[in-house]
PDB file of C-alpha atoms in Angstrom:
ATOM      1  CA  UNK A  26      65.588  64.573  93.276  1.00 51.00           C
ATOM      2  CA  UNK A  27      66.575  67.498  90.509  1.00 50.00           C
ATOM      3  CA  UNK A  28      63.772  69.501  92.672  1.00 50.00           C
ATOM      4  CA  UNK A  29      65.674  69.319  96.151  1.00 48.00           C
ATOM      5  CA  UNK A  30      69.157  69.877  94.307  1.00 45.00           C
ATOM      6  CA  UNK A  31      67.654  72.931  92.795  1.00 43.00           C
ATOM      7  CA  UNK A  32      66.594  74.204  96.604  1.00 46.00           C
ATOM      8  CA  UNK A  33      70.028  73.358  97.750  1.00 45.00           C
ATOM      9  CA  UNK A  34      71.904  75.045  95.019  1.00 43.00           C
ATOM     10  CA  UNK A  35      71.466  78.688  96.583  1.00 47.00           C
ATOM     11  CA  UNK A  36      72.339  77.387 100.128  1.00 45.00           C
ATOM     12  CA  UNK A  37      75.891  75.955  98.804  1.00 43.00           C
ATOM     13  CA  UNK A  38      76.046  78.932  96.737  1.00 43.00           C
ATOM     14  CA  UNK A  39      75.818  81.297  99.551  1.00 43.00           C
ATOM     15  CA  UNK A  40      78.183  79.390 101.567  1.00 42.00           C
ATOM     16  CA  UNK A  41      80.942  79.198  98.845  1.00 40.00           C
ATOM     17  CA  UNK A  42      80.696  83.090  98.775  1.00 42.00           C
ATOM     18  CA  UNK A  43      81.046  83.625 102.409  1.00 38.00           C
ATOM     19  CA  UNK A  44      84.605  84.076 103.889  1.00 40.00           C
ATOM     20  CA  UNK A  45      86.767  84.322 106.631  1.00 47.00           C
ATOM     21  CA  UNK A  46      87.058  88.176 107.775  1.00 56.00           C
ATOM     22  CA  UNK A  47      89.783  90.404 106.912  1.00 58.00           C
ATOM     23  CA  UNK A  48      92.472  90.058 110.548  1.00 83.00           C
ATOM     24  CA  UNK A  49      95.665  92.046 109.060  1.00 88.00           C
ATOM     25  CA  UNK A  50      96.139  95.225 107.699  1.00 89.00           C
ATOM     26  CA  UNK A  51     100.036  96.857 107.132  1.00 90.00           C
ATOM     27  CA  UNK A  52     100.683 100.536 106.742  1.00 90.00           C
ATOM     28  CA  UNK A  53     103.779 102.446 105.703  1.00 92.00           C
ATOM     29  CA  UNK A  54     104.212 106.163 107.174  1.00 89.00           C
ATOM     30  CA  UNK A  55     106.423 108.853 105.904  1.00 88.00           C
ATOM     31  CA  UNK A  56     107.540 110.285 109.581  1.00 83.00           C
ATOM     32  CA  UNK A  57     109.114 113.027 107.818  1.00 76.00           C
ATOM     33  CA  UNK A  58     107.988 116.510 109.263  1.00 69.00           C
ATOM     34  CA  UNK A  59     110.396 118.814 109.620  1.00 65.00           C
ATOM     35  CA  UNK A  60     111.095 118.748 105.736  1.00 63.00           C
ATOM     36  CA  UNK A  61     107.334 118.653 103.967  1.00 59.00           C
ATOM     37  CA  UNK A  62     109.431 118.326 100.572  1.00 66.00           C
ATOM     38  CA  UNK A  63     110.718 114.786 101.373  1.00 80.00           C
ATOM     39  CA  UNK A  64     108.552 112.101 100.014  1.00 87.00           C
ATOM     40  CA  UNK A  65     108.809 108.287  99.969  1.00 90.00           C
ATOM     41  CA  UNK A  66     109.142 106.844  96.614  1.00 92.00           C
ATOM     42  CA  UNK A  67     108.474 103.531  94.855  1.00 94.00           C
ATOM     43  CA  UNK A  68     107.704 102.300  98.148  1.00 94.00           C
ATOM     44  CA  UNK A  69     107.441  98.419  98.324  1.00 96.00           C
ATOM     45  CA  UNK A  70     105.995  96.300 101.067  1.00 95.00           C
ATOM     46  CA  UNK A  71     106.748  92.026 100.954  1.00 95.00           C
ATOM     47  CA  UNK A  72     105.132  89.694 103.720  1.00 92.00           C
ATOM     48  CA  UNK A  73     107.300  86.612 103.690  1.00 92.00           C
ATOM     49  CA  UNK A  74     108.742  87.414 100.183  1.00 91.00           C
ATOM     50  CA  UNK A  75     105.062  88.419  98.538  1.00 92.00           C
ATOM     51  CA  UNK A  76     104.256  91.745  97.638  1.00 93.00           C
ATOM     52  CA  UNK A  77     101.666  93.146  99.377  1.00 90.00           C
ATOM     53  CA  UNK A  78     101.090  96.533  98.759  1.00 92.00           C
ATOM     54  CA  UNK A  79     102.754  99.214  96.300  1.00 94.00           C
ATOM     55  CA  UNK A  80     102.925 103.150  96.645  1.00 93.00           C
ATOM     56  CA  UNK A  81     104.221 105.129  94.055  1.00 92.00           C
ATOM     57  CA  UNK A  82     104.606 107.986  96.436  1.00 90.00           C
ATOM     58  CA  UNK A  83     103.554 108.556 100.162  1.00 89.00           C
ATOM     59  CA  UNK A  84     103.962 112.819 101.156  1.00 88.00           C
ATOM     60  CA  UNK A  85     105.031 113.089 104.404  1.00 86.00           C
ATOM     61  CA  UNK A  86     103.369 113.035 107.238  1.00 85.00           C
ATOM     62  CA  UNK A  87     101.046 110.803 105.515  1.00 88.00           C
ATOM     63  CA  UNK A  88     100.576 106.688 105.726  1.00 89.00           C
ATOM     64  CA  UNK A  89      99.586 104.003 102.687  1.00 89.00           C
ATOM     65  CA  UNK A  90      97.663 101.121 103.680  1.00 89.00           C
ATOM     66  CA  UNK A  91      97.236  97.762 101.928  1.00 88.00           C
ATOM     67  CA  UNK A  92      94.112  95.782 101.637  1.00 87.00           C
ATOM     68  CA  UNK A  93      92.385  94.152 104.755  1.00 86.00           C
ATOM     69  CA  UNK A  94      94.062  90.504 104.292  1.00 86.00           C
ATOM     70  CA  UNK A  95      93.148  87.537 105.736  1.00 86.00           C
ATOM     71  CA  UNK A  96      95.506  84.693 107.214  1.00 84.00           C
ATOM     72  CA  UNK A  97      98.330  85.048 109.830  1.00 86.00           C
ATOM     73  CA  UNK A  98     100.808  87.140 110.773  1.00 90.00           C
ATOM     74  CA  UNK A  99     103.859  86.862 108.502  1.00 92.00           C
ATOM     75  CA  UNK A 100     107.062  85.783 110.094  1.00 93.00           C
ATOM     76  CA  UNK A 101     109.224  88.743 108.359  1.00 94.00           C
ATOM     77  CA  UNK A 102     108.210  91.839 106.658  1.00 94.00           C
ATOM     78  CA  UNK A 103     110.730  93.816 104.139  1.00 96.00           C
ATOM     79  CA  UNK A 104     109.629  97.152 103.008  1.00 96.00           C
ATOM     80  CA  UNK A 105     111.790  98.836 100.168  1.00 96.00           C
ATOM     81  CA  UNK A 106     111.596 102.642  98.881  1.00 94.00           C
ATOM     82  CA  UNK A 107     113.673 105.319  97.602  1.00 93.00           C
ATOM     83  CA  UNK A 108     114.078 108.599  99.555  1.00 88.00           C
ATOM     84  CA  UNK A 109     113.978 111.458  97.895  1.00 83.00           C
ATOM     85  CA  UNK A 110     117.557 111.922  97.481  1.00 86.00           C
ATOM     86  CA  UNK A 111     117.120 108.929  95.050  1.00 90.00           C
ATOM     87  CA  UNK A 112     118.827 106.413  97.185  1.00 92.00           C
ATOM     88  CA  UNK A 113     117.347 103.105  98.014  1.00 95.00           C
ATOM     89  CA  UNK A 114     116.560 101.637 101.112  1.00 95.00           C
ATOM     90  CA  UNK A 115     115.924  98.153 102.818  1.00 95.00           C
ATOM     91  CA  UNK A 116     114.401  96.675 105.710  1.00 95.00           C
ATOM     92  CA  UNK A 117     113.680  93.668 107.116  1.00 95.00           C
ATOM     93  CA  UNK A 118     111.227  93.284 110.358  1.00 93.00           C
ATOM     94  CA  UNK A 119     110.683  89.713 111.978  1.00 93.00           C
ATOM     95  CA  UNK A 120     107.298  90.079 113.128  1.00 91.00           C
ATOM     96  CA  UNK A 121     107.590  87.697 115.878  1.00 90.00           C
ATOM     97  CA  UNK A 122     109.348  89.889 118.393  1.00 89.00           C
ATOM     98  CA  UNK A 123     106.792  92.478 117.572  1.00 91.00           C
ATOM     99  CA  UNK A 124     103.259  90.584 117.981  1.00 91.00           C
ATOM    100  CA  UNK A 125     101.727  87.401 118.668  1.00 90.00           C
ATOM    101  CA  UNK A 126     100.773  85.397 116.117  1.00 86.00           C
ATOM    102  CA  UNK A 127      97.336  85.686 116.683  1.00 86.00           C
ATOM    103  CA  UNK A 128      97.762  89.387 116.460  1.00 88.00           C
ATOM    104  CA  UNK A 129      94.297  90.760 114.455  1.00 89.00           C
ATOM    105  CA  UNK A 130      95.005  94.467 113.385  1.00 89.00           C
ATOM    106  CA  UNK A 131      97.350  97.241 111.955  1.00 89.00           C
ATOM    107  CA  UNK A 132     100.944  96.583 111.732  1.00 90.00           C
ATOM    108  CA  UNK A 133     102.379 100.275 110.603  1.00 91.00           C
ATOM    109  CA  UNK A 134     106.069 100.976 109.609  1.00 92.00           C
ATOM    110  CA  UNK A 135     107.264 104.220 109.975  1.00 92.00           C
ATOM    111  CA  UNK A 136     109.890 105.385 107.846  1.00 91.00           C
ATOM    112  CA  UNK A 137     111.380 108.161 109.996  1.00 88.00           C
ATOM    113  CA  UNK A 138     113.834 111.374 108.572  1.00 85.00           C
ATOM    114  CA  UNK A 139     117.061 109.378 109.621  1.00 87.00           C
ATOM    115  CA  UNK A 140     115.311 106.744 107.035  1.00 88.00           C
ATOM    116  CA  UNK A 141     114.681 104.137 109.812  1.00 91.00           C
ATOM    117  CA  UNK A 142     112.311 102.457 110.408  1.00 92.00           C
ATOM    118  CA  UNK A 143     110.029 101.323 113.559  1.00 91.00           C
ATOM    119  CA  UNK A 144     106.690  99.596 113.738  1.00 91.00           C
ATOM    120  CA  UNK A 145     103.969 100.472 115.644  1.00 90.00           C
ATOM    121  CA  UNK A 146     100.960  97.538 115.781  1.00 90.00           C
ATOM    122  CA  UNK A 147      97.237  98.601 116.319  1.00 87.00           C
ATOM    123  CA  UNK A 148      94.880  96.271 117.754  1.00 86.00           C
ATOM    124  CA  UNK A 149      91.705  95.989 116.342  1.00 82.00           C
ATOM    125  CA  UNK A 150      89.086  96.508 119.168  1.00 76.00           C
ATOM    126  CA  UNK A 151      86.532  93.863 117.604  1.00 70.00           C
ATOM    127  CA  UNK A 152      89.171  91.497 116.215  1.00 56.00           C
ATOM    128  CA  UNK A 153      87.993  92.121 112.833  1.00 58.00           C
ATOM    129  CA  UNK A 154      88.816  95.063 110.209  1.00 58.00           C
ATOM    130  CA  UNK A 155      86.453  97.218 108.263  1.00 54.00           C
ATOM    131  CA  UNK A 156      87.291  97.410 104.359  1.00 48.00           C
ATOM    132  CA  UNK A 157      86.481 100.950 104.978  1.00 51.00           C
ATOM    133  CA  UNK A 158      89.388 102.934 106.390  1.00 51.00           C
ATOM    134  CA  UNK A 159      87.845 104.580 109.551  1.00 48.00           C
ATOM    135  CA  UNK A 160      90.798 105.947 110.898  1.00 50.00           C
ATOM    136  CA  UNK A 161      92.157 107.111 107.813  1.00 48.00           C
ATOM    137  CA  UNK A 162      91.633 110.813 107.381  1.00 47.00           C
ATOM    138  CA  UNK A 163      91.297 112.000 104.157  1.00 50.00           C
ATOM    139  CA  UNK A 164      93.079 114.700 102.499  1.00 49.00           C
ATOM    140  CA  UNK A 165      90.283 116.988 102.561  1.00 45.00           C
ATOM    141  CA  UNK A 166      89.628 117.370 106.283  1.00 48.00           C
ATOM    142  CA  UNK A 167      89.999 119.822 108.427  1.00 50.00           C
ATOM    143  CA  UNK A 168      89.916 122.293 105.200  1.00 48.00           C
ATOM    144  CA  UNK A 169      87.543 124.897 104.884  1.00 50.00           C
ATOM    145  CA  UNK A 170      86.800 123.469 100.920  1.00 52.00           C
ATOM    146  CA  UNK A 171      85.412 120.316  99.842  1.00 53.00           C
ATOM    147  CA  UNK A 172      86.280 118.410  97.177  1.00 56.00           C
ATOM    148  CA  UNK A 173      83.935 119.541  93.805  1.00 61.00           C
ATOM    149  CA  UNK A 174      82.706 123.077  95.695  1.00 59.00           C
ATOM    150  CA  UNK A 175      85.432 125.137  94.880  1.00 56.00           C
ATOM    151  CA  UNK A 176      84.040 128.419  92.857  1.00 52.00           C
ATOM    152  CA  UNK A 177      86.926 130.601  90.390  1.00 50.00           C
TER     153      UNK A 177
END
C-alpha cells in the first residue's frame, strides 16, 4: 500500500503543478510622437477594480505590458496616469463592446497626445500567449550597438 502511494505521489505532484495557459495579456502605449519629451507617469492599470500592472514611466512611442494572465476577459478596465504636465487622468473601458468574452490575446490602450484613450485588441494566432514577449522589440534594436559592447 505505502509502495503504490509512493509511485503515485509524483503523478499527483505533476498534475498539481500543471496549469491552465496564460489567454490575456493588457498593454498601455504612450501614442505620443510628435513631442518625444512627453512621458506617461505613474501609470496604473485595474481589471474589474484589481491592479494589474504598474509603470512608473512609459517614453513615448513605447508600450508596458502586464503578465500573461489567465481567466476571462474583465467586464471594465480603468487605467490611471499622470501626463507630464503633472495632471491626472482617468479612464474607464467596458470591455464588452470591445471583445468577446472568449477573447484570448492582447488588449492594448493607447494613451494618445490629446490624453485619450482607444484600445486596440490583438488576437493571439494559437489561442495561447508566450511568457516571452515576441512582439515586443527591445530598446536595443535596430541600433548599430549592443548592449555590454560599447568601447570609450
Amino acid at each position: 500500500m505505502k509502495r503504490s502511494a509512493l509511485l503515485l505521489l509524483p503523478l499527483l505532484l505533476l498534475g498539481a503543478c500543471a496549469s491552465p495557459k496564460s489567454h490575456l495579456q493588457f498593454g498601455v502605449g504612450n501614442g505620443t510622437q510628435t513631442l518625444p519629451q512627453l512621458p506617461l507617469q505613474d501609470v496604473e492599470l485595474r481589471m474589474d477594480g484589481k491592479k494589474v500592472a504598474e509603470f512608473e514611466h512609459i517614453p513615448p512611442v513605447k508600450t508596458g505590458f502586464s503578465k500573461p494572465l489567465k481567466g476571462s476577459v474583465p467586464r471594465q478596465l480603468e487605467l490611471l496616469w499622470t501626463d507630464a504636465k503633472g495632471q491626472k487622468h482617468r479612464e474607464v473601458v467596458e470591455t464588452a463592446a470591445i471583445v468577446a468574452p472568449d477573447f484570448k490575446g492582447q488588449l492594448v490602450l493607447q494613451v494618445n497626445e490629446d490624453q485619450q484613450v482607444s484600445v486596440h485588441p490583438v488576437e493571439a494566432p494559437d489561442g495561447e500567449l508566450s511568457i516571452i514577449p515576441w512582439a515586443v522589440p527591445e530598446d536595443w534594436e535596430g541600433n548599430l550597438n549592443f548592449p555590454g559592447f560599447e568601447q570609450e
